[in-house]
XYZ file of C-alpha atoms in Angstrom:
734
model
C 21.254 -2.935 -26.779
C 18.218 -3.732 -28.793
C 15.968 -0.543 -29.006
C 12.499 -0.985 -30.397
C 12.266 2.097 -32.707
C 8.582 2.056 -33.246
C 7.674 1.688 -29.469
C 10.469 4.290 -28.533
C 8.752 6.768 -30.770
C 7.802 9.935 -28.692
C 3.963 10.536 -28.397
C 4.712 14.103 -29.476
C 5.568 12.908 -33.035
C 2.542 10.730 -33.368
C -0.310 12.534 -31.461
C 0.877 16.182 -31.828
C 2.330 18.215 -28.974
C -0.969 19.327 -27.259
C -2.253 15.759 -26.590
C 1.325 14.279 -25.772
C 1.854 17.123 -23.209
C -1.478 16.212 -21.287
C -0.402 12.378 -21.552
C 3.101 13.018 -20.056
C 1.984 15.447 -17.397
C -1.202 13.736 -16.045
C -0.630 10.042 -17.017
C 3.289 9.685 -17.095
C 3.109 8.424 -20.722
C 5.892 9.493 -23.057
C 6.483 7.027 -25.659
C 4.293 4.718 -27.967
C 5.177 1.803 -25.738
C 4.056 3.681 -22.687
C 0.773 4.299 -24.453
C 0.296 0.588 -25.467
C 0.860 -0.401 -21.865
C -1.747 1.989 -20.554
C -4.463 -0.788 -20.254
C -8.271 -0.253 -19.967
C -9.380 -0.343 -16.368
C -12.566 -2.066 -17.368
C -14.827 -2.613 -20.368
C -18.332 -1.129 -20.828
C -20.807 -3.422 -22.383
C -23.055 -1.172 -24.383
C -25.730 -2.568 -22.164
C -27.625 -5.641 -23.158
C -30.846 -4.248 -24.674
C -33.195 -3.012 -22.192
C -36.932 -2.321 -22.602
C -37.886 1.323 -21.655
C -40.616 -0.130 -19.451
C -37.929 -1.509 -17.072
C -34.981 0.696 -17.128
C -32.800 0.538 -13.900
C -31.725 3.770 -12.194
C -27.997 4.892 -12.424
C -27.116 1.999 -15.003
C -25.502 2.363 -18.306
C -28.184 0.939 -20.884
C -28.624 0.485 -24.384
C -32.217 0.839 -25.875
C -33.534 0.432 -29.391
C -36.409 2.909 -29.841
C -38.212 5.256 -32.164
C -38.219 9.148 -31.825
C -41.801 10.326 -30.934
C -40.905 13.905 -30.836
C -38.187 16.464 -30.570
C -38.142 20.065 -29.344
C -35.516 22.671 -29.009
C -35.875 25.119 -26.181
C -33.840 28.374 -25.440
C -33.227 29.519 -22.036
C -31.175 32.043 -20.014
C -28.211 30.716 -18.066
C -24.979 32.004 -16.484
C -23.189 30.685 -19.572
C -25.833 32.317 -21.896
C -27.473 35.215 -20.220
C -29.382 36.573 -23.172
C -31.658 33.593 -23.441
C -29.259 32.075 -25.917
C -28.801 28.624 -23.969
C -30.350 25.747 -25.989
C -31.709 22.529 -24.761
C -33.070 19.777 -27.027
C -35.544 17.384 -25.594
C -36.266 14.197 -27.528
C -39.025 11.652 -26.497
C -38.516 8.181 -27.571
C -40.697 5.076 -27.539
C -40.237 1.312 -28.015
C -43.827 0.247 -27.545
C -43.354 -0.700 -23.922
C -42.716 2.869 -22.470
C -41.315 6.348 -23.198
C -38.048 8.152 -22.187
C -36.849 11.586 -22.444
C -33.329 12.408 -23.883
C -31.706 15.731 -23.332
C -28.936 17.491 -25.060
C -27.593 20.938 -24.115
C -25.369 23.657 -25.620
C -23.295 22.833 -28.661
C -24.174 19.288 -28.289
C -27.719 20.106 -29.645
C -27.027 20.699 -33.382
C -26.264 17.019 -34.658
C -29.128 15.308 -32.877
C -31.404 18.062 -33.734
C -30.789 17.425 -37.495
C -30.667 13.504 -37.118
C -33.291 12.669 -34.465
C -36.313 13.562 -36.452
C -39.864 12.007 -35.377
C -40.130 8.471 -36.832
C -36.256 7.734 -36.842
C -35.128 4.360 -35.282
C -31.873 4.399 -33.469
C -30.012 2.718 -30.726
C -29.197 4.915 -27.614
C -26.614 4.354 -25.048
C -26.259 6.205 -21.864
C -26.720 6.381 -18.071
C -30.340 6.503 -16.718
C -30.901 9.460 -14.226
C -33.979 11.186 -12.778
C -34.873 14.881 -13.435
C -38.207 16.313 -12.356
C -39.271 12.842 -11.147
C -38.864 11.353 -14.702
C -36.447 9.177 -16.023
C -33.981 10.495 -18.758
C -30.768 9.938 -20.590
C -28.531 13.001 -20.868
C -26.292 13.239 -23.938
C -26.674 9.655 -24.949
C -24.415 8.117 -27.635
C -26.607 6.908 -30.500
C -26.345 5.083 -33.674
C -28.937 5.398 -36.362
C -30.583 2.385 -37.661
C -31.522 2.666 -41.322
C -33.226 0.045 -43.464
C -34.590 -3.054 -41.719
C -32.219 -5.239 -43.753
C -29.076 -4.513 -41.653
C -30.863 -3.227 -38.704
C -31.040 -6.475 -36.664
C -27.288 -7.159 -37.424
C -26.117 -3.564 -36.376
C -28.337 -3.780 -33.293
C -26.504 -7.120 -32.357
C -22.906 -5.977 -32.988
C -23.365 -2.582 -31.488
C -25.111 -3.565 -28.278
C -22.581 -6.293 -27.772
C -19.535 -4.243 -28.341
C -16.793 -3.926 -25.542
C -15.895 -0.536 -25.144
C -12.532 -0.179 -23.205
C -12.708 2.418 -20.369
C -9.141 3.703 -19.678
C -7.810 5.437 -16.520
C -8.446 8.981 -17.575
C -7.971 12.503 -16.355
C -10.109 15.444 -16.355
C -7.887 16.971 -19.053
C -8.107 13.783 -21.227
C -11.321 11.765 -21.420
C -11.264 7.877 -21.759
C -12.490 7.890 -25.353
C -9.851 10.334 -26.341
C -7.223 8.070 -24.852
C -8.913 5.210 -26.755
C -8.528 7.149 -29.994
C -4.901 7.618 -29.453
C -4.365 4.109 -28.850
C -6.164 3.229 -31.943
C -3.541 5.410 -33.696
C -0.610 3.613 -32.256
C -2.064 0.136 -32.197
C -0.300 -0.922 -35.458
C 3.047 -0.606 -33.630
C 2.144 -3.434 -31.268
C 3.391 -5.659 -33.971
C 6.980 -4.501 -33.183
C 6.709 -5.219 -29.583
C 9.790 -7.314 -28.384
C 8.682 -10.340 -26.305
C 10.354 -10.418 -22.851
C 9.191 -13.919 -22.186
C 11.353 -16.850 -23.274
C 9.787 -18.821 -26.143
C 9.757 -22.139 -24.170
C 8.038 -20.549 -21.061
C 5.331 -18.844 -23.351
C 4.619 -22.120 -25.362
C 4.732 -24.183 -22.095
C 1.914 -22.024 -20.526
C -0.055 -21.565 -23.553
C 0.352 -17.858 -23.563
C -0.497 -15.576 -26.658
C 2.476 -13.440 -27.939
C 2.925 -9.860 -26.741
C 1.681 -8.167 -29.889
C -1.457 -10.362 -29.947
C -2.103 -9.504 -26.167
C -1.718 -5.828 -26.742
C -4.015 -6.015 -29.596
C -6.727 -8.025 -27.775
C -6.495 -5.944 -24.591
C -7.214 -2.743 -26.332
C -9.517 -4.202 -29.118
C -11.351 -7.193 -27.735
C -14.071 -8.934 -29.781
C -15.142 -11.274 -27.115
C -14.512 -11.714 -23.159
C -12.081 -14.483 -24.147
C -9.985 -12.029 -25.897
C -9.716 -9.947 -22.698
C -8.821 -13.061 -20.567
C -6.199 -14.223 -23.007
C -4.646 -10.771 -23.016
C -4.694 -10.387 -19.157
C -3.445 -13.809 -18.574
C -0.412 -12.978 -20.786
C 0.322 -9.421 -19.508
C 0.047 -10.512 -15.880
C 2.803 -13.076 -16.639
C 4.892 -10.215 -18.109
C 4.666 -8.204 -15.006
C 5.160 -11.004 -12.671
C 8.145 -12.409 -14.610
C 9.974 -9.248 -15.341
C 9.611 -8.125 -11.665
C 10.723 -11.523 -10.434
C 13.837 -11.341 -12.819
C 14.812 -8.089 -11.430
C 14.556 -9.385 -7.893
C 16.265 -12.585 -8.827
C 19.097 -10.774 -10.324
C 19.414 -8.617 -7.367
C 19.710 -11.797 -5.070
C 22.203 -13.326 -7.593
C 24.463 -10.099 -7.217
C 24.278 -10.316 -3.659
C 25.360 -13.841 -3.511
C 28.554 -12.630 -5.396
C 29.242 -10.083 -2.804
C 31.858 -11.071 -0.067
C 31.220 -10.656 3.707
C 32.956 -11.542 6.734
C 31.380 -14.890 8.298
C 30.343 -14.010 11.933
C 30.279 -17.360 14.007
C 29.289 -17.013 17.660
C 31.771 -17.973 20.168
C 30.519 -20.974 22.457
C 31.544 -19.061 25.792
C 30.907 -15.397 24.711
C 28.327 -12.634 25.232
C 25.517 -14.695 23.617
C 25.770 -17.573 26.070
C 26.278 -15.236 29.051
C 23.058 -13.516 27.852
C 21.061 -16.673 27.315
C 22.245 -17.821 30.846
C 20.598 -14.731 32.352
C 17.301 -15.101 30.544
C 14.497 -15.803 33.151
C 12.398 -17.606 30.542
C 13.042 -20.142 27.722
C 12.722 -19.103 24.028
C 9.679 -20.353 21.926
C 10.374 -23.049 19.469
C 9.703 -20.476 16.732
C 12.355 -18.168 18.178
C 14.950 -20.946 18.440
C 14.153 -22.091 14.785
C 14.475 -18.555 13.442
C 17.651 -17.816 15.438
C 19.121 -21.019 13.829
C 18.381 -19.824 10.307
C 19.944 -16.532 11.142
C 23.007 -18.083 12.759
C 23.579 -20.298 9.657
C 23.333 -17.071 7.429
C 25.737 -15.160 9.658
C 28.295 -17.998 9.312
C 28.541 -17.734 5.482
C 30.911 -15.731 3.432
C 28.023 -13.850 1.595
C 25.886 -11.309 3.269
C 22.738 -12.361 4.876
C 19.528 -10.632 3.546
C 16.677 -11.944 5.631
C 13.132 -10.653 6.388
C 11.977 -11.598 9.939
C 8.096 -11.342 10.115
C 6.405 -11.714 13.312
C 3.194 -10.693 14.981
C 3.244 -7.815 17.191
C 4.704 -9.241 20.388
C 6.232 -12.523 19.034
C 9.649 -11.722 20.427
C 11.279 -10.234 17.233
C 13.601 -7.938 19.275
C 14.688 -10.891 21.224
C 15.580 -12.833 18.166
C 17.268 -9.638 16.753
C 19.229 -8.893 19.968
C 20.606 -12.363 20.003
C 21.882 -12.104 16.445
C 23.605 -8.865 17.453
C 25.303 -10.476 20.417
C 26.511 -13.235 18.090
C 28.139 -10.775 15.709
C 29.899 -8.821 18.728
C 31.116 -12.153 19.992
C 32.724 -12.569 16.564
C 34.518 -9.205 16.633
C 32.019 -7.181 14.762
C 29.582 -4.359 15.555
C 25.714 -4.298 15.059
C 23.467 -1.432 14.358
C 19.797 -1.349 14.798
C 17.905 1.327 12.826
C 14.561 2.307 14.104
C 11.962 4.647 12.183
C 11.261 7.152 15.071
C 13.130 8.521 17.920
C 10.714 7.303 20.499
C 11.234 3.799 19.193
C 15.029 4.085 18.964
C 14.974 5.367 22.782
C 12.595 2.523 23.703
C 14.784 -0.057 21.943
C 17.792 1.068 23.684
C 16.154 1.177 27.047
C 14.695 -2.387 26.671
C 18.059 -3.728 25.230
C 20.031 -2.272 28.036
C 17.582 -3.645 30.661
C 17.624 -7.120 29.108
C 21.350 -7.241 28.871
C 21.917 -5.814 32.412
C 25.634 -5.690 33.383
C 26.462 -7.315 30.060
C 25.749 -3.764 28.535
C 28.177 -1.972 30.734
C 31.337 -2.598 28.760
C 34.288 -0.662 30.032
C 32.579 0.320 33.289
C 33.086 -0.746 36.849
C 30.661 -3.514 37.543
C 30.436 -4.593 33.849
C 30.602 -8.415 33.170
C 33.792 -9.704 31.607
C 32.132 -10.086 28.161
C 30.213 -6.900 28.305
C 30.041 -4.468 25.575
C 28.753 -0.931 25.254
C 25.226 -0.049 23.862
C 25.078 3.321 22.585
C 22.026 5.398 21.373
C 22.349 7.892 18.279
C 19.627 10.000 17.415
C 19.178 13.514 15.686
C 18.129 15.323 18.660
C 20.926 14.384 21.072
C 23.082 16.887 22.823
C 26.603 17.667 21.280
C 28.573 16.048 24.076
C 26.628 12.695 24.253
C 26.611 12.639 20.488
C 30.405 13.020 20.158
C 30.996 10.328 22.787
C 28.603 7.876 20.983
C 30.623 8.544 17.602
C 33.741 8.021 19.328
C 32.631 4.609 20.906
C 31.522 3.540 17.373
C 34.678 4.536 15.618
C 36.950 2.778 18.164
C 34.718 -0.235 18.378
C 34.189 0.269 22.230
C 30.296 0.125 21.493
C 29.377 -3.254 20.033
C 25.867 -2.294 19.638
C 24.314 1.018 18.417
C 20.642 1.837 18.266
C 19.419 4.842 16.406
C 17.396 6.474 13.690
C 18.191 7.762 10.221
C 21.091 9.712 12.090
C 22.952 6.357 11.731
C 23.294 6.869 8.077
C 24.851 10.276 8.045
C 28.255 10.502 6.669
C 30.046 11.440 10.057
C 29.119 8.231 11.513
C 32.222 5.778 11.233
C 32.224 2.244 12.468
C 35.209 0.166 13.647
C 33.863 -3.130 12.036
C 30.102 -2.963 11.097
C 29.014 -6.798 10.946
C 25.196 -6.645 11.028
C 22.432 -4.145 10.247
C 18.998 -4.684 11.765
C 16.253 -2.524 10.398
C 13.067 -2.352 12.506
C 9.746 -1.781 10.634
C 11.019 -2.203 6.978
C 8.059 -0.394 5.295
C 9.268 2.985 6.672
C 12.697 2.387 5.012
C 13.627 2.586 1.356
C 16.127 0.356 -0.375
C 18.402 3.369 -0.717
C 18.709 3.762 3.123
C 19.568 0.140 3.454
C 22.334 0.377 0.907
C 23.749 3.675 2.696
C 24.046 1.903 5.953
C 25.584 -1.022 4.324
C 28.293 1.025 2.746
C 29.353 1.856 6.389
C 31.040 -1.721 6.671
C 34.602 -2.541 5.407
C 32.649 -5.348 3.469
C 28.927 -5.478 3.118
C 27.576 -6.179 6.571
C 24.756 -8.809 7.095
C 21.269 -7.562 6.962
C 17.988 -8.490 9.107
C 14.815 -6.643 8.428
C 12.161 -6.818 10.952
C 8.522 -6.157 10.297
C 5.527 -6.522 12.560
C 3.135 -6.138 9.603
C 2.164 -9.580 8.570
C 2.644 -9.714 4.786
C 0.900 -12.324 2.824
C 3.355 -14.632 1.064
C 2.859 -13.156 -2.366
C 3.408 -9.577 -1.213
C 6.581 -10.584 0.589
C 7.650 -12.231 -2.864
C 6.905 -9.042 -4.770
C 7.759 -6.516 -2.245
C 10.729 -7.983 -0.481
C 11.526 -10.539 -3.297
C 15.321 -9.795 -2.687
C 15.079 -11.130 0.998
C 14.710 -14.611 2.379
C 11.891 -14.754 4.852
C 11.482 -16.054 8.379
C 8.211 -16.021 10.187
C 7.530 -15.901 13.946
C 4.134 -17.149 14.366
C 3.798 -18.213 18.004
C 3.376 -15.745 20.915
C 5.843 -16.105 23.843
C 4.431 -17.842 26.860
C 2.830 -15.399 29.342
C 1.184 -13.256 26.657
C -2.560 -12.804 27.096
C -5.403 -12.887 24.654
C -7.030 -9.499 23.594
C -10.756 -9.153 23.422
C -11.924 -6.752 20.684
C -15.281 -5.211 20.349
C -16.868 -2.565 17.892
C -18.458 0.254 19.753
C -21.278 1.701 17.461
C -21.346 5.287 19.094
C -24.063 6.751 16.768
C -26.536 3.767 16.885
C -25.813 2.979 20.599
C -24.273 5.935 22.568
C -24.795 3.899 25.792
C -22.113 1.575 24.583
C -19.756 4.418 24.535
C -20.619 5.421 28.002
C -19.854 1.782 28.824
C -16.398 1.948 27.169
C -15.292 4.624 29.385
C -16.646 2.794 32.485
C -14.563 -0.155 31.429
C -11.422 2.127 31.177
C -12.061 3.245 34.844
C -12.534 -0.503 35.751
C -9.089 -1.354 34.417
C -7.394 1.633 36.146
C -9.064 0.879 39.387
C -7.555 -2.709 39.046
C -4.206 -1.270 38.900
C -3.860 -1.115 35.131
C -3.542 1.573 32.473
C -5.223 2.462 29.153
C -4.492 3.962 25.715
C -6.968 6.314 23.844
C -6.001 6.589 20.272
C -7.172 9.452 17.931
C -6.494 10.012 14.070
C -5.590 13.585 14.541
C -3.473 15.822 16.722
C -5.668 18.852 16.886
C -3.213 21.878 16.915
C -2.884 21.957 13.144
C -4.321 24.685 11.023
C -7.566 23.463 9.365
C -6.767 23.738 5.691
C -10.089 22.793 3.759
C -8.016 22.673 0.482
C -5.664 19.951 1.675
C -8.140 17.207 1.958
C -9.983 15.948 -1.032
C -13.416 15.112 -0.086
C -14.316 11.541 -0.678
C -17.780 10.240 -1.820
C -18.968 9.414 1.764
C -17.526 12.686 3.136
C -20.768 14.696 2.663
C -21.966 14.230 6.417
C -18.647 13.522 7.907
C -17.093 15.683 10.591
C -13.373 16.201 11.016
C -11.659 13.197 12.485
C -11.315 13.302 16.391
C -8.167 15.069 17.825
C -6.008 13.993 20.658
C -5.942 17.603 22.155
C -9.894 17.905 22.274
C -10.488 14.361 23.276
C -7.928 14.430 26.109
C -9.612 17.631 27.477
C -13.181 16.215 27.141
C -12.196 12.858 28.805
C -10.418 14.718 31.840
C -13.334 16.917 32.499
C -16.066 14.156 31.810
C -16.014 10.421 31.764
C -12.442 10.017 33.020
C -12.442 12.807 35.654
C -9.958 12.234 38.457
C -7.684 9.882 36.393
C -4.284 11.146 35.323
C -4.777 11.588 31.682
C -1.616 12.714 29.466
C -1.189 13.205 25.617
C 1.404 11.978 23.255
C 1.717 12.900 19.638
C 4.274 13.397 16.863
C 4.787 17.202 17.016
C 5.926 17.256 20.591
C 9.613 17.925 21.263
C 11.567 14.610 21.579
C 12.393 15.059 25.175
C 8.788 15.665 26.029
C 7.741 12.555 24.265
C 10.234 10.706 26.030
C 9.220 12.131 29.349
C 5.534 11.196 28.767
C 6.453 7.789 27.793
C 8.672 7.170 30.756
C 5.877 8.477 33.184
C 3.431 6.090 31.356
C 5.880 3.245 31.588
C 6.449 3.823 35.151
C 2.738 3.833 36.024
C 2.425 7.443 36.876
C -0.195 8.049 34.195
C -3.375 6.248 34.054
C -4.522 7.038 30.462
C -2.450 8.005 27.568
C -4.480 9.781 24.786
C -2.197 9.605 21.642
C -2.104 9.507 17.798
C -0.542 6.486 16.082
C 2.934 7.335 17.290
C 2.253 4.344 19.739
C 1.695 1.958 16.723
C 5.233 0.572 16.581
C 7.158 -0.934 19.386
C 5.662 0.826 22.508
C 5.879 -1.731 25.186
C 4.066 -1.159 28.623
C 3.003 -4.508 29.944
C 0.680 -2.951 32.519
C -1.537 -1.230 29.880
C -4.491 -3.385 29.339
C -7.038 -1.410 27.554
C -7.190 0.651 24.249
C -10.077 2.759 23.076
C -9.542 3.602 19.246
C -11.762 6.696 18.264
C -13.017 7.027 14.785
C -11.631 3.495 14.335
C -13.087 3.579 10.711
C -10.340 6.148 9.675
C -7.522 3.639 10.132
C -6.507 0.778 7.844
C -6.775 -2.909 8.917
C -3.229 -3.639 9.455
C -2.743 -0.295 11.517
C -5.691 -1.307 13.693
C -4.013 -4.715 14.230
C -0.681 -2.935 14.940
C -2.276 -0.609 17.473
C -4.191 -3.308 19.311
C -0.946 -5.189 19.691
C 0.175 -2.594 22.296
C -2.160 -4.037 24.927
C -2.145 -7.517 26.475
C 1.483 -7.523 26.693
C 1.518 -8.601 30.219
C -0.112 -11.350 32.195
C -3.534 -9.617 32.415
C -5.883 -10.113 29.412
C -6.085 -7.030 26.960
C -9.142 -5.201 25.895
C -9.461 -3.305 22.510
C -12.697 -1.135 21.740
C -13.156 0.148 18.085
C -15.281 3.231 18.491
C -17.143 4.314 15.161
C -20.046 6.373 13.882
C -20.281 4.576 10.682
C -23.641 2.717 9.989
C -24.062 -1.067 10.421
C -24.346 -1.722 6.622
C -21.168 0.359 5.652
C -17.919 -1.255 4.314
C -16.035 0.544 7.243
C -18.179 -1.489 9.727
C -17.530 -4.672 7.869
C -13.761 -4.026 8.076
C -13.849 -3.200 11.928
C -16.026 -6.410 12.346
C -13.224 -8.399 10.617
C -10.634 -6.792 13.009
C -12.662 -7.654 16.174
C -13.340 -11.187 14.875
C -9.665 -12.377 14.526
C -6.236 -11.852 16.098
C -4.541 -13.505 13.166
C -2.485 -10.686 11.331
C -1.926 -12.728 8.205
C -5.564 -13.351 7.743
C -6.295 -9.491 8.499
C -3.451 -8.476 5.915
C -5.255 -10.485 3.148
C -8.489 -8.789 4.040
C -6.721 -5.455 4.043
C -5.249 -6.103 0.679
C -8.447 -7.128 -0.934
C -10.176 -4.032 0.169
C -7.420 -1.574 -0.557
C -5.999 -2.938 -3.839
C -2.243 -3.718 -3.570
C -1.080 -0.318 -5.174
C -0.942 1.069 -1.657
C 0.766 -1.844 -0.193
C 3.460 -1.866 -2.925
C 3.487 1.944 -2.905
C 4.814 1.482 0.661
C 7.526 -0.628 -0.687
C 10.912 0.300 -1.745
C 10.456 1.759 -5.173
C 8.436 2.223 -8.414
C 9.151 -0.991 -10.033
C 7.047 -2.566 -7.330
C 4.035 -0.196 -7.823
C 4.118 -0.512 -11.631
C 1.853 -3.377 -11.427
C -0.947 -2.833 -14.020
C -2.851 -6.036 -14.405
C -1.186 -8.145 -11.765
C -3.211 -8.399 -8.482
C -0.945 -9.613 -5.859
C -3.507 -11.599 -3.818
C -5.618 -13.118 -6.799
C -2.475 -13.903 -8.836
C -0.709 -15.765 -5.995
C 0.073 -18.722 -8.176
C 1.415 -16.721 -11.220
C 3.808 -14.943 -8.744
C 5.207 -18.185 -7.251
C 5.750 -19.804 -10.615
C 7.174 -16.713 -12.042
C 9.712 -16.503 -9.022
C 10.814 -20.162 -9.944
C 10.987 -19.555 -13.424
C 13.029 -16.192 -12.943
C 15.415 -17.983 -10.660
C 16.024 -20.650 -13.157
C 16.595 -18.086 -16.031
C 18.975 -15.979 -14.019
C 20.967 -19.123 -12.719
C 21.407 -20.116 -16.463
C 22.197 -16.605 -17.839
C 22.732 -13.864 -15.320
C 23.364 -11.209 -17.877
C 20.287 -12.377 -19.937
C 22.597 -12.348 -23.021
C 20.174 -14.796 -24.868
C 17.167 -12.820 -24.088
C 17.299 -9.238 -25.564
C 13.548 -8.561 -25.150
C 13.674 -9.493 -21.479
C 16.756 -7.091 -21.076
C 14.750 -4.242 -22.897
C 11.781 -4.797 -20.480
C 14.088 -4.959 -17.410
C 15.843 -1.756 -18.398
C 12.419 0.028 -18.676
C 11.415 -1.314 -15.368
C 14.718 -0.305 -13.783
C 14.616 3.148 -15.406
C 11.298 3.808 -13.749
C 12.913 2.544 -10.461
C 15.786 4.850 -10.857
C 13.582 7.738 -11.632
C 11.689 6.952 -8.505
C 14.896 7.008 -6.294
C 15.841 10.453 -7.786
C 12.474 11.748 -6.995
C 12.459 10.488 -3.498
C 16.234 11.362 -2.867
């Protein structure tokens, strides 16, 4: 194993224990190599020179000017109660105007000695207003001596690119910059993970040069060169990790599961009252081909809300039961597991009554397994799984527990992948005598590159057409603050839908029974005027007494007992409730075709993908759907732009791009399986689409030729570093 001694050096040795401790605790940096890979977030240009007469507010500027006068004031303050506080006020002029500089406390001594009237200097800082006058507080400055070198210094100093690092309150950017300057010589010893042919073929600079240029650029071209190179590193090392994972999985054995021509699947297809869409048929063929091979299938099934993913998954499960195996479907919540169980049993009819009187000849048992089941029904379910009596089981994480034994697990279907980590997938896979086939379903449309980065170890199928009979959903933004009468009209629309025999959802961001703890929420910049988010319990009460008086209003949220939740959902599904006021527990998989309207309160508090998911709960029947996004945010705000985007399109892939561009992919990758995916520092998943696609091809070729990477020690080292991080994340999560 080729270790890189210089880069493995602990920071404690190089920078001293105090600085090293802060870096480890607050930035997760432990070695010289970690610090070299802590890249600048952006670069401050020491402002292009500005005239004092036209200084912009709140901008960083650099001015060349002469000191007109300097005065030291003493004053009393909480820190210096005896009138010992000091403030230095310096007035500077450049002939076009005047500007005040202020220095406080211990910061006054040096400028007091150096900034004497008549001195010329360059000053850099942020322009603010105090007492209606422009000022710079604690500007950085550089004295200009004789006229000879003045012009040159002005040029080089003003044009300098100053790296600004992701910093913490305990460690400012400039201190991090100083520490990096200390370790920068070690960059020469960085082992290059990219194969030489790849680097030359793409005209990329070497790794030592890239590290030097990103931390100490002389020009903007330097930064561009460095970033281009470092993006390739990140994309390539990540794709190699995924390619090796795919390669390893193709080496695993699996039992081929071929559907019987006259079994459960064909009996099920014969009962269907509709024909499958072309998309469903195509994806089913891809899945059946995978199931028939001797290596485990690893497939991601992406489909818009309501594109019929459950139907495709159920047919795959039936094919496996036909081939003598069992299939397990894993859902993220109990509500969802119960709902899947109900809808599968309904779709299968007597085919789900295996071993019972009246069951069809090919029938199997479909059992439910969740954490809150009673002991007796749980025992029976476990028995049915162990004996093979139950061909299909639907459940929550309870399926992963040690006690659960399968007779012959052939297929695992995971619903809503982003709620499951790799480790849960692996635990469930371990339940088979040989690794079972795996189908992962998600209704969150994922742009292609994110799918390649986050789910790079899975093959992808996409369902992009809605089944016949699905209705369009009209979406509108309701600006409650600017136009209160729009909100009044929204409640009238809900009453009209109910009068027409339909039902409605009202979604709120908060439950309302929690203890309000002001410490828990970090106030954001635009929080100053914001009230707490609207809560289900409050809104339900106001609606029942006010605009929706006389309608049957019920609430649903995550802190209710599972039985109560299920009872509420059953009443709503049966049409005994007109309006369901809920949190986002209804986001995933709730299917009530008669619900046609949805009002989302404080819609600006939800993400784009989440709004799209929620909206997919209406328009599931033959009547058109209506989604109203209520917000108090002003017309010009970013939040309103986001809501307008959601109202303007029903295309989830388009929305997921918008979402990503606005949120940065850290959050998206952060929901993924592991640290490796979120350790992206310079790679931007949407902008760098081409790099990721090319890196994936290059990685596949490298791994196919040399699975152990014996000829690429630098790449092995980089992978070990990446996977260590990944393992660490597992341990923390476990």
